[in-house]
Amino acid sequence: MGMDFSTLRSLISRFCAGEENCVDTRTVYIGHKEPPPGAEAFIQQRFPDNRIVSSKYTFWNFVPKNMFEQFRRVANFYFLIIFLVQLIIDTPTSPITSGLPLFFVIIVTAIKQGYEDWLRHKADNAVNQCPVDVVQHGKVVRTQSRRLRVGDVVQVKEDETFPCDLILLSSSRDDGTCYVTTASLDGESSHKTYHAVQDTKAYKTEREVACIHATIDCEQPQPDLYKFRGNINIYMGNEPVSRSLASQNLLLRGATLKNTEYIFGVAIYTGMESKMALNYQSKSQKRSAVEKSMNAYLVVYLCILISKAVINTVLKYVWQADPNKDEPWYNEKTETERQRHILIRAFTDFLAFMVLFNYIIPVSMYVTVEMQKFLGSYFIMWDDEMLDEELGERAVVNTSDLNEELGQVEYVFTDKTGTLTENNMEFIECCVDGTVYEPDAICNGQVMPGAADIDMIDTSPGPQAKERAELFFRALCLCHTVQVKEEETVDGIKHGIHQGKSSSFYISSSPDEVALVEGMKRLGFTYLRLKDGQMEILNRDDEIERFELLEVLTFDSVRRRMSVIVRSSTGELYLFCKGADSSIFPRVISGKVEQVKARVEHNAVEGLRTLCVAYRPLSPEQYEQVCHLLTRAKLEFQDQDKLVAEAYDLIERDLILLGATAVEDRLQEKAADTIESLHKAGMKVWVLTGDKMETAAATCYASKLFRRSTQILELTTKRTEEQSLHDVLFELKRTVLRHYGAMARDTSSGLSSEYADYGLIIDGATLSAVMRPNQEDSNSGNYKEIFLEICRNCSAVLCCRMAPLQKAQIVKMIKASKEHPITLAIGDGANDVSMILEAHVGIGIMGKEGRQAVRNSDYAIPKFKHLKKMLLVHGHYYYIRISELVQYFFYKNVCFIFPQFLYQFFCGFSQQPLYDTAYLTLYNISFTSLPILLYSLMEQHINMDILKKDPSLYRDIAKNSLLTWPIFIYWTVLGVYDAIVMFFGAYFLFDNTTFTSNGQLMTTNTQMMFGNWTFGTLVFTVLVFTVTFKLALDTHYWTWINHFVIWGSLVFFVVFSLLWGGIIWPFLNYQRMYYVFMQMLSSGPAWLSIILLITASLLPDVVKKVFWRALWPTTTERIQTKRRCLASEPSTIFMLSQTSSRISF
C-alpha cells in the first residue's frame, strides 16, 4: 500500500470532477483543431454542454424530493405520525379524521409545485432548443443551442442573442468592432462597443473563419461580468502570435448584437458555466414569517399535548392502583390485556390520549391557510388600480405562499434602469455663458407633447454670444461616441438624416449622449455620421461641416469626463471636453464660471443630470506633444491604465468654459411618491444598479431617495485609492454615529429634514473588498459589520456598478444581519433575477428587458408605482387577516379540547370522548371553519384609502407584531378560561341529580335527563356559539356575505344536530345521540345556562379591549374610533371586480 490516502483522494477527485476543476485556466481549441506538432501538448478537457437548467425537480426525483420537503414541515410530519398511530393501535377516534385532511393538503401542494416546475422545464426547453448557427468544415450549419460545445465557432446575426460566452473573432464591420446591448445582464440598455482579436478581424466569411488555427488560454469561469483574463495563440507561421484578451473581447450569453450585420465568435464558456448562469441563484422554497410563527406555536402546543397525555396516563394508573377500580364489573380486562407488560400498556394508553387530544393542533388550520392564500391572491390580480392600460397587463401572483409577507417588509432593494426610470432620456435645456436655451422637449427623436415651441437661438443677445452658442452646439455634436443607425426604406434605398424625413436614429453606450445629440438637432445642429475618420455635422444653414476625429479620450468613472481632439476643415485643432461639474470647473481658466455654476446647481436641485462643456484650442506643437504622451502611455504593458490616466490628466487642462446641459432620465410615473411612501412606512430603500455612479445618483435625487438635506457618504474605488479601506470605513462610521440620536428621531418622524440624514454610495469593487475576509490584518476588525453599522444609520443606500450576483450578496448580507429583517427585491431584467430569488419577497416588473424577472419572481406588477398599493394596502390586509386566522384557530381548539382533558378526571381516565364522533369530525371542517376563512379573505379593519394616505400605519404591524409571544399567550389563556367556564358551568348545572322510575338520571333543577352525551352536547353547543360570537366581535367590516356565513354556520349546527339526533340512522351501529339534542333544548333552564355561559366566556375579552383601547390605543385603533364617531357613510368597499356580475365586499 505505497499510495497514501491523500494521493488516492486527489486522484478520485480529479477523475470524478474533471481535470479542468483542478487548474486555474482552461485551454480552448478553436474549431476543435489540434495545435501543430511541437507547439504544445494537446490535452482535451471536459466541459459541460450548453444546456441551461432552472428547474428544481426531475421526473425521477419529484415524488421523493417533494415528499421530503413537505414532511419537513413540522405540522405535516406530526399529522403523519398521528395517522400512523391511529392505524396501529385501538384509539378513541377513526384514522380518517387525521388521514383525509393530511393527504388532501399533501396532494394539492404537490400538484401546485409540480405545475410550477413544469413551467420552468418548459421555459428551459424553449431556451435550450432555440436555433444556433455553427461553422463546421467551412459551412454554416444550424443546430440547437443545447448542442453547442466549448471550441465551436458560432455565427450570430443582428438582433440575435449570444447563445453562450464567446470570444469575438471578427465582425461585418471593417474595424472589427460590434455593438451590443447588455440590458438582460446589467440593466444597461445602451449600446456598448466590443473589439475582435486584431489578427482575426479580417476573416469575414465562414470559409475564412474555418481556416483559423488557434488556441485560447483563459481563466476558469467566474461570475464577475466586468472581468476577464486570457490570451490567444494564433498559428500563422513557424512562430505562434500571442495576443492578450480582455473583457472588451468577450461577448456574454444573454447580450444582444446591435447595429452589426453579423459576427463570428468561439465558445469558451457554455451552459451553467456561462457568466449569466453563474449569476443566477438557485430557486429555494421561501417561507413567510407567519409560517415560522405557526411552526413555533405548533411546537408549544405539541408540548402541551404531550403534557396532557403524560398527566392522564400517570393519573390513570394511579386511579387503577385500587383493585376495585382497576377492573370494575362493566369493564373487565381480557386475558391478553392482563398478560401484557405494564410499560406496553402505559405506552399504548399514552398514544391513545395523544390521539384523543390531538385536535388541539388541527390539520384543518393548514388547509384553511392554504385556501386563504390561494383565494386571497386573486384580489391582487383582480385589482383594477394595478392594471396598466398601456401594456394591457395586470398584476400576477406566482407564489401565493408569501401574501402576508408583503405586510412585513423592512428593506426594499430596487433596480434603477427600467424599474425606477423608464430609461428614456429627455433633453431639457442648455446654458451657454449664462444664457439658457430651451428647445422643444425631445425624446428618441420625437417631439414630446406639451413642450414650448421656441427656438432660443434667434433671440440670443448679440453676434458674439451667437458665435459662442454655435461653438457650444458643435462641441456637443462632436464630443461623444454616438453611432448613427440607418434603417432601409421599403425600396431598399438608405436615406440619411439630411435627406428629407429622418429614417435614422442614434445609438450609444450612454443614453445621455443620445439625448444631447438629439437636443442639438432640435437647436439646429444635426450630427450625421462618422465616415472614414470624418465627423459630419449639418448646421443651421443646411451646410455640411466636416471635422477629422484625431483622438478620443474615453470616459471613466474616476475622471468623470470625456474629450475628443478634432481638426476642422480650415485646419484648426480643438480639444472639446464634457463631464461632471466637479471634474470640469477645477480645470477651467476662463469663461463665465459663476453664471454657469449657478445654473448647474439650480438644475441639480431639480433632479436633472448636468454636464459641463469646455474647450481648448490646440497649436500643432501642442497636438504633437499630446500624441507623444498618448502613444507612450498605450505602448506600456505594465501599469498601462495608470499611465493613460496621467496622460489624460496632463492633456485636459487650461480649458475655456462654454456652458452646461441638463438632461432628465424620466422617472416612472409616481416613482418618487412611491419611494416617499415607503420611507414613511418605515422601510429602508436601497438602489442596486449596474449603472455608473453619476447616472444612478442623479436618479436617486430625482426619485427623492436622496433629499436636498441628505449628506452623501461615498465608499467608492476613487476614495479607497486615496485612503485605505480600513480608514474610510472607520471615518464613515464615526460620521454617522455622531448624529445617531438625531437619526433615531428622524426615523420615528418619517425622516424629517430638520435633522441631518445620510445617504451612502458604494460601488461594486469596494463592496467586494468589504465582503472579502481580511486575512492580512487581523486587527482591522470585521469590515462587513462596520459596513452594516453605517448602512443602518443611513436613510438610503445606492450601490452602483453591481454585478447580478453582488446584488444577491447584498440582499443575503442584510437578511443575515442580527435584526433578521424582511427583505423585498424588485427589478425588471435578467440581471435582477438573483436578488429577486434571494430576497424574502421577489417582485418582477413587466418592463422592456424581457420576462426573466417576471418568471422568477413571486409577484409581478406592471409599474413601480403599483408597489405602493401592493405593500401598504394588500400586504397590510393580508397580514392582519392571517394573523387573526392563526391565533383564532389555536384559540378555538383550546376551547374545544381542554374540556375533553378536564372530562378525563370525571370518567376514570378511560379515554372516553366528551363529544360525539360527528361533532369531533365536523367542528373544524364545517361548524367553525367557514366564518374564519371568510374573515381572512374580506376583513378591512381600516379603509384602504386611509392606508394609502397614511403610510405610517404600516409601522403598526411591523416586526410580526400581531404574532408575538405575549399575544399568543393571551389567546391561549383566553381559550383555557372559556373552556373552564363551559365545562364547569355545565357541570354545576347537572350537579343535583335523581333517579327516574325507569332508572335514568334526571337533574332536579332542570328536569332534563342527564347522561354523558347530553353533558357533552351542552358543552359543545356553548362552545360553537362562543367561538363564533368571538369572531363576530373581532369583525370590523360587515357585508351581507359575513352575516350569511356567520349566522348561517350557527343555523347549520342547530339543523345538523336536530337531524343527527332526530332520526335513527340505519348505517350506524349505535344510536347514542338519538333525541339528545331535542331533549336538551326542551329544558328552559338549559337555554338560560347556554346564554349565561356564552356571556361569561366573552365578557373578559370585551372588557379588556375596551380598557386597552381607552388607555393604550394604537394608531390604527385611534383611526377606527375616530371613523366610528365621524363617518356616517359606509367605508369604501374592496371590489373583487368592477363588473356587476362579480361579488363586491
PDB file of C-alpha atoms in Angstrom, residues 73-276:
ATOM      1  CA  ARG A  73     -42.915  20.942   7.829  1.00  0.00           C
ATOM      2  CA  VAL A  74     -43.469  20.199  11.489  1.00  0.00           C
ATOM      3  CA  ALA A  75     -47.254  20.096  11.097  1.00  0.00           C
ATOM      4  CA  ASN A  76     -47.264  17.644   8.199  1.00  0.00           C
ATOM      5  CA  PHE A  77     -44.851  15.310   9.951  1.00  0.00           C
ATOM      6  CA  TYR A  78     -46.872  15.478  13.166  1.00  0.00           C
ATOM      7  CA  PHE A  79     -50.158  14.591  11.444  1.00  0.00           C
ATOM      8  CA  LEU A  80     -48.457  11.727   9.625  1.00  0.00           C
ATOM      9  CA  ILE A  81     -47.343  10.272  12.989  1.00  0.00           C
ATOM     10  CA  ILE A  82     -50.857  10.669  14.454  1.00  0.00           C
ATOM     11  CA  PHE A  83     -52.365   8.978  11.394  1.00  0.00           C
ATOM     12  CA  LEU A  84     -49.963   6.033  11.722  1.00  0.00           C
ATOM     13  CA  VAL A  85     -50.739   5.712  15.444  1.00  0.00           C
ATOM     14  CA  GLN A  86     -54.462   5.595  14.692  1.00  0.00           C
ATOM     15  CA  LEU A  87     -53.824   2.807  12.175  1.00  0.00           C
ATOM     16  CA  ILE A  88     -51.636   0.734  14.504  1.00  0.00           C
ATOM     17  CA  ILE A  89     -53.443   0.843  17.850  1.00  0.00           C
ATOM     18  CA  ASP A  90     -57.044   0.913  19.040  1.00  0.00           C
ATOM     19  CA  THR A  91     -57.789   4.619  19.507  1.00  0.00           C
ATOM     20  CA  PRO A  92     -60.939   6.513  20.516  1.00  0.00           C
ATOM     21  CA  THR A  93     -61.244   8.148  17.062  1.00  0.00           C
ATOM     22  CA  SER A  94     -61.107   6.973  13.443  1.00  0.00           C
ATOM     23  CA  PRO A  95     -57.885   7.298  11.325  1.00  0.00           C
ATOM     24  CA  ILE A  96     -59.977   9.050   8.646  1.00  0.00           C
ATOM     25  CA  THR A  97     -60.279  12.142  10.873  1.00  0.00           C
ATOM     26  CA  SER A  98     -56.495  12.743  10.564  1.00  0.00           C
ATOM     27  CA  GLY A  99     -55.567  10.998   7.309  1.00  0.00           C
ATOM     28  CA  LEU A 100     -58.054  12.567   4.909  1.00  0.00           C
ATOM     29  CA  PRO A 101     -57.193  16.255   5.531  1.00  0.00           C
ATOM     30  CA  LEU A 102     -53.448  15.451   5.605  1.00  0.00           C
ATOM     31  CA  PHE A 103     -53.421  13.700   2.238  1.00  0.00           C
ATOM     32  CA  PHE A 104     -55.601  16.418   0.738  1.00  0.00           C
ATOM     33  CA  VAL A 105     -53.022  19.076   1.722  1.00  0.00           C
ATOM     34  CA  ILE A 106     -50.061  16.945   0.529  1.00  0.00           C
ATOM     35  CA  ILE A 107     -51.607  16.157  -2.878  1.00  0.00           C
ATOM     36  CA  VAL A 108     -52.787  19.737  -3.557  1.00  0.00           C
ATOM     37  CA  THR A 109     -49.376  21.166  -2.629  1.00  0.00           C
ATOM     38  CA  ALA A 110     -47.542  18.578  -4.761  1.00  0.00           C
ATOM     39  CA  ILE A 111     -49.745  19.343  -7.784  1.00  0.00           C
ATOM     40  CA  LYS A 112     -49.148  23.082  -7.350  1.00  0.00           C
ATOM     41  CA  GLN A 113     -45.357  22.746  -7.007  1.00  0.00           C
ATOM     42  CA  GLY A 114     -45.189  20.200  -9.830  1.00  0.00           C
ATOM     43  CA  TYR A 115     -47.073  22.544 -12.154  1.00  0.00           C
ATOM     44  CA  GLU A 116     -44.750  25.451 -11.303  1.00  0.00           C
ATOM     45  CA  ASP A 117     -41.689  23.282 -12.019  1.00  0.00           C
ATOM     46  CA  TRP A 118     -43.215  22.047 -15.272  1.00  0.00           C
ATOM     47  CA  LEU A 119     -43.429  25.686 -16.387  1.00  0.00           C
ATOM     48  CA  ARG A 120     -39.733  26.098 -15.557  1.00  0.00           C
ATOM     49  CA  HIS A 121     -38.894  22.952 -17.586  1.00  0.00           C
ATOM     50  CA  LYS A 122     -40.909  24.382 -20.461  1.00  0.00           C
ATOM     51  CA  ALA A 123     -39.014  27.692 -20.315  1.00  0.00           C
ATOM     52  CA  ASP A 124     -35.667  25.830 -20.162  1.00  0.00           C
ATOM     53  CA  ASN A 125     -36.566  23.742 -23.212  1.00  0.00           C
ATOM     54  CA  ALA A 126     -37.522  26.851 -25.176  1.00  0.00           C
ATOM     55  CA  VAL A 127     -34.064  28.313 -24.474  1.00  0.00           C
ATOM     56  CA  ASN A 128     -32.115  25.079 -24.979  1.00  0.00           C
ATOM     57  CA  GLN A 129     -33.786  24.236 -28.295  1.00  0.00           C
ATOM     58  CA  CYS A 130     -33.506  27.632 -29.954  1.00  0.00           C
ATOM     59  CA  PRO A 131     -31.573  27.518 -33.272  1.00  0.00           C
ATOM     60  CA  VAL A 132     -27.894  28.496 -33.444  1.00  0.00           C
ATOM     61  CA  ASP A 133     -25.570  28.848 -36.494  1.00  0.00           C
ATOM     62  CA  VAL A 134     -22.275  26.935 -36.110  1.00  0.00           C
ATOM     63  CA  VAL A 135     -19.377  26.916 -38.581  1.00  0.00           C
ATOM     64  CA  GLN A 136     -18.400  23.333 -39.500  1.00  0.00           C
ATOM     65  CA  HIS A 137     -15.974  22.454 -42.334  1.00  0.00           C
ATOM     66  CA  GLY A 138     -16.303  25.905 -43.865  1.00  0.00           C
ATOM     67  CA  LYS A 139     -20.119  25.909 -43.871  1.00  0.00           C
ATOM     68  CA  VAL A 140     -22.730  27.388 -41.557  1.00  0.00           C
ATOM     69  CA  VAL A 141     -24.818  24.599 -40.027  1.00  0.00           C
ATOM     70  CA  ARG A 142     -27.955  25.259 -37.949  1.00  0.00           C
ATOM     71  CA  THR A 143     -28.203  23.299 -34.696  1.00  0.00           C
ATOM     72  CA  GLN A 144     -29.882  23.576 -31.285  1.00  0.00           C
ATOM     73  CA  SER A 145     -28.390  25.746 -28.571  1.00  0.00           C
ATOM     74  CA  ARG A 146     -28.001  22.826 -26.157  1.00  0.00           C
ATOM     75  CA  ARG A 147     -25.678  21.039 -28.628  1.00  0.00           C
ATOM     76  CA  LEU A 148     -23.051  23.791 -28.566  1.00  0.00           C
ATOM     77  CA  ARG A 149     -19.639  22.789 -27.203  1.00  0.00           C
ATOM     78  CA  VAL A 150     -16.664  24.787 -25.995  1.00  0.00           C
ATOM     79  CA  GLY A 151     -14.482  25.464 -29.050  1.00  0.00           C
ATOM     80  CA  ASP A 152     -17.343  25.716 -31.577  1.00  0.00           C
ATOM     81  CA  VAL A 153     -17.204  28.731 -33.899  1.00  0.00           C
ATOM     82  CA  VAL A 154     -20.616  30.464 -33.857  1.00  0.00           C
ATOM     83  CA  GLN A 155     -22.169  32.998 -36.217  1.00  0.00           C
ATOM     84  CA  VAL A 156     -24.582  35.480 -34.616  1.00  0.00           C
ATOM     85  CA  LYS A 157     -26.637  37.938 -36.676  1.00  0.00           C
ATOM     86  CA  GLU A 158     -28.026  41.357 -35.815  1.00  0.00           C
ATOM     87  CA  ASP A 159     -30.682  41.450 -33.049  1.00  0.00           C
ATOM     88  CA  GLU A 160     -29.889  37.841 -32.075  1.00  0.00           C
ATOM     89  CA  THR A 161     -28.873  36.901 -28.547  1.00  0.00           C
ATOM     90  CA  PHE A 162     -25.482  35.311 -27.905  1.00  0.00           C
ATOM     91  CA  PRO A 163     -26.117  31.611 -27.064  1.00  0.00           C
ATOM     92  CA  CYS A 164     -23.029  31.289 -24.814  1.00  0.00           C
ATOM     93  CA  ASP A 165     -19.955  33.285 -23.809  1.00  0.00           C
ATOM     94  CA  LEU A 166     -17.931  33.982 -26.974  1.00  0.00           C
ATOM     95  CA  ILE A 167     -14.555  35.482 -27.850  1.00  0.00           C
ATOM     96  CA  LEU A 168     -15.133  37.862 -30.774  1.00  0.00           C
ATOM     97  CA  LEU A 169     -13.059  36.718 -33.769  1.00  0.00           C
ATOM     98  CA  SER A 170     -14.441  39.015 -36.478  1.00  0.00           C
ATOM     99  CA  SER A 171     -17.444  41.117 -37.430  1.00  0.00           C
ATOM    100  CA  SER A 172     -19.091  42.526 -40.543  1.00  0.00           C
ATOM    101  CA  ARG A 173     -17.634  45.959 -39.714  1.00  0.00           C
ATOM    102  CA  ASP A 174     -14.270  46.823 -41.252  1.00  0.00           C
ATOM    103  CA  ASP A 175     -12.731  47.890 -37.938  1.00  0.00           C
ATOM    104  CA  GLY A 176     -13.615  44.562 -36.306  1.00  0.00           C
ATOM    105  CA  THR A 177     -15.969  46.114 -33.760  1.00  0.00           C
ATOM    106  CA  CYS A 178     -19.558  45.247 -32.904  1.00  0.00           C
ATOM    107  CA  TYR A 179     -22.237  46.903 -30.804  1.00  0.00           C
ATOM    108  CA  VAL A 180     -24.007  45.038 -28.041  1.00  0.00           C
ATOM    109  CA  THR A 181     -26.761  45.729 -25.510  1.00  0.00           C
ATOM    110  CA  THR A 182     -26.387  44.024 -22.128  1.00  0.00           C
ATOM    111  CA  ALA A 183     -29.781  45.012 -20.689  1.00  0.00           C
ATOM    112  CA  SER A 184     -30.590  41.479 -19.570  1.00  0.00           C
ATOM    113  CA  LEU A 185     -27.256  41.246 -17.718  1.00  0.00           C
ATOM    114  CA  ASP A 186     -26.514  44.566 -16.033  1.00  0.00           C
ATOM    115  CA  GLY A 187     -29.656  46.593 -16.784  1.00  0.00           C
ATOM    116  CA  GLU A 188     -27.931  48.982 -19.215  1.00  0.00           C
ATOM    117  CA  SER A 189     -29.902  49.188 -22.457  1.00  0.00           C
ATOM    118  CA  SER A 190     -27.311  51.422 -24.106  1.00  0.00           C
ATOM    119  CA  HIS A 191     -25.014  50.141 -26.879  1.00  0.00           C
ATOM    120  CA  LYS A 192     -21.515  49.028 -25.922  1.00  0.00           C
ATOM    121  CA  THR A 193     -18.586  48.539 -28.268  1.00  0.00           C
ATOM    122  CA  TYR A 194     -16.643  45.246 -28.334  1.00  0.00           C
ATOM    123  CA  HIS A 195     -13.467  44.519 -30.310  1.00  0.00           C
ATOM    124  CA  ALA A 196     -12.410  41.489 -32.345  1.00  0.00           C
ATOM    125  CA  VAL A 197      -8.976  39.917 -31.949  1.00  0.00           C
ATOM    126  CA  GLN A 198      -6.595  42.088 -34.001  1.00  0.00           C
ATOM    127  CA  ASP A 199      -5.174  39.187 -36.055  1.00  0.00           C
ATOM    128  CA  THR A 200      -8.516  37.542 -36.892  1.00  0.00           C
ATOM    129  CA  LYS A 201     -10.769  40.555 -37.625  1.00  0.00           C
ATOM    130  CA  ALA A 202     -10.015  40.301 -41.359  1.00  0.00           C
ATOM    131  CA  TYR A 203     -11.677  36.853 -41.611  1.00  0.00           C
ATOM    132  CA  LYS A 204     -15.163  37.811 -42.822  1.00  0.00           C
ATOM    133  CA  THR A 205     -16.638  34.602 -44.300  1.00  0.00           C
ATOM    134  CA  GLU A 206     -17.323  31.187 -42.829  1.00  0.00           C
ATOM    135  CA  ARG A 207     -14.652  29.625 -45.075  1.00  0.00           C
ATOM    136  CA  GLU A 208     -12.035  32.097 -43.868  1.00  0.00           C
ATOM    137  CA  VAL A 209     -13.036  31.685 -40.224  1.00  0.00           C
ATOM    138  CA  ALA A 210     -12.842  27.892 -40.572  1.00  0.00           C
ATOM    139  CA  CYS A 211      -9.182  28.287 -41.553  1.00  0.00           C
ATOM    140  CA  ILE A 212      -8.230  29.945 -38.246  1.00  0.00           C
ATOM    141  CA  HIS A 213      -5.756  27.742 -36.360  1.00  0.00           C
ATOM    142  CA  ALA A 214      -5.501  28.982 -32.782  1.00  0.00           C
ATOM    143  CA  THR A 215      -5.890  28.130 -29.117  1.00  0.00           C
ATOM    144  CA  ILE A 216      -7.193  30.263 -26.262  1.00  0.00           C
ATOM    145  CA  ASP A 217      -5.864  30.099 -22.699  1.00  0.00           C
ATOM    146  CA  CYS A 218      -8.232  31.768 -20.257  1.00  0.00           C
ATOM    147  CA  GLU A 219      -9.336  31.705 -16.651  1.00  0.00           C
ATOM    148  CA  GLN A 220     -11.905  29.256 -15.333  1.00  0.00           C
ATOM    149  CA  PRO A 221     -15.481  30.652 -15.330  1.00  0.00           C
ATOM    150  CA  GLN A 222     -16.285  33.156 -12.613  1.00  0.00           C
ATOM    151  CA  PRO A 223     -19.384  35.340 -12.120  1.00  0.00           C
ATOM    152  CA  ASP A 224     -17.848  38.824 -12.421  1.00  0.00           C
ATOM    153  CA  LEU A 225     -19.318  40.322 -15.606  1.00  0.00           C
ATOM    154  CA  TYR A 226     -16.663  43.001 -15.917  1.00  0.00           C
ATOM    155  CA  LYS A 227     -13.500  40.901 -15.554  1.00  0.00           C
ATOM    156  CA  PHE A 228     -11.856  38.511 -17.984  1.00  0.00           C
ATOM    157  CA  ARG A 229      -8.244  37.444 -18.482  1.00  0.00           C
ATOM    158  CA  GLY A 230      -6.804  35.308 -21.237  1.00  0.00           C
ATOM    159  CA  ASN A 231      -4.678  35.162 -24.363  1.00  0.00           C
ATOM    160  CA  ILE A 232      -4.980  33.715 -27.840  1.00  0.00           C
ATOM    161  CA  ASN A 233      -2.168  31.887 -29.648  1.00  0.00           C
ATOM    162  CA  ILE A 234      -2.553  32.092 -33.432  1.00  0.00           C
ATOM    163  CA  TYR A 235      -0.503  29.647 -35.524  1.00  0.00           C
ATOM    164  CA  MET A 236       0.193  31.566 -38.745  1.00  0.00           C
ATOM    165  CA  GLY A 237       3.788  30.501 -39.475  1.00  0.00           C
ATOM    166  CA  ASN A 238       6.666  28.969 -37.649  1.00  0.00           C
ATOM    167  CA  GLU A 239       6.137  31.078 -34.531  1.00  0.00           C
ATOM    168  CA  PRO A 240       2.711  31.451 -32.934  1.00  0.00           C
ATOM    169  CA  VAL A 241       1.417  35.009 -32.448  1.00  0.00           C
ATOM    170  CA  SER A 242       0.160  35.643 -28.918  1.00  0.00           C
ATOM    171  CA  ARG A 243      -2.377  38.370 -28.129  1.00  0.00           C
ATOM    172  CA  SER A 244      -3.899  39.276 -24.797  1.00  0.00           C
ATOM    173  CA  LEU A 245      -7.663  39.067 -24.309  1.00  0.00           C
ATOM    174  CA  ALA A 246      -9.769  41.235 -22.001  1.00  0.00           C
ATOM    175  CA  SER A 247     -13.427  41.867 -21.225  1.00  0.00           C
ATOM    176  CA  GLN A 248     -13.762  44.015 -24.388  1.00  0.00           C
ATOM    177  CA  ASN A 249     -13.241  40.817 -26.449  1.00  0.00           C
ATOM    178  CA  LEU A 250     -15.787  38.734 -24.519  1.00  0.00           C
ATOM    179  CA  LEU A 251     -19.434  38.611 -25.666  1.00  0.00           C
ATOM    180  CA  LEU A 252     -21.649  37.379 -22.833  1.00  0.00           C
ATOM    181  CA  ARG A 253     -24.567  34.990 -23.065  1.00  0.00           C
ATOM    182  CA  GLY A 254     -27.845  36.914 -22.868  1.00  0.00           C
ATOM    183  CA  ALA A 255     -26.475  40.070 -24.517  1.00  0.00           C
ATOM    184  CA  THR A 256     -27.862  41.110 -27.930  1.00  0.00           C
ATOM    185  CA  LEU A 257     -25.993  42.088 -31.106  1.00  0.00           C
ATOM    186  CA  LYS A 258     -26.966  45.547 -32.396  1.00  0.00           C
ATOM    187  CA  ASN A 259     -26.099  47.719 -35.388  1.00  0.00           C
ATOM    188  CA  THR A 260     -23.775  44.992 -36.732  1.00  0.00           C
ATOM    189  CA  GLU A 261     -24.803  42.650 -39.545  1.00  0.00           C
ATOM    190  CA  TYR A 262     -23.112  39.555 -38.112  1.00  0.00           C
ATOM    191  CA  ILE A 263     -20.154  38.381 -36.008  1.00  0.00           C
ATOM    192  CA  PHE A 264     -18.110  35.194 -35.664  1.00  0.00           C
ATOM    193  CA  GLY A 265     -17.049  34.071 -32.194  1.00  0.00           C
ATOM    194  CA  VAL A 266     -15.667  30.998 -30.474  1.00  0.00           C
ATOM    195  CA  ALA A 267     -17.493  29.475 -27.481  1.00  0.00           C
ATOM    196  CA  ILE A 268     -15.384  29.470 -24.310  1.00  0.00           C
ATOM    197  CA  TYR A 269     -17.988  29.173 -21.501  1.00  0.00           C
ATOM    198  CA  THR A 270     -21.177  27.168 -22.103  1.00  0.00           C
ATOM    199  CA  GLY A 271     -24.359  26.252 -20.240  1.00  0.00           C
ATOM    200  CA  MET A 272     -24.247  26.595 -16.483  1.00  0.00           C
ATOM    201  CA  GLU A 273     -20.636  27.839 -16.688  1.00  0.00           C
ATOM    202  CA  SER A 274     -21.553  30.998 -18.620  1.00  0.00           C
ATOM    203  CA  LYS A 275     -21.325  34.210 -16.620  1.00  0.00           C
ATOM    204  CA  MET A 276     -25.079  34.757 -16.863  1.00  0.00           C
TER     205      MET A 276
END
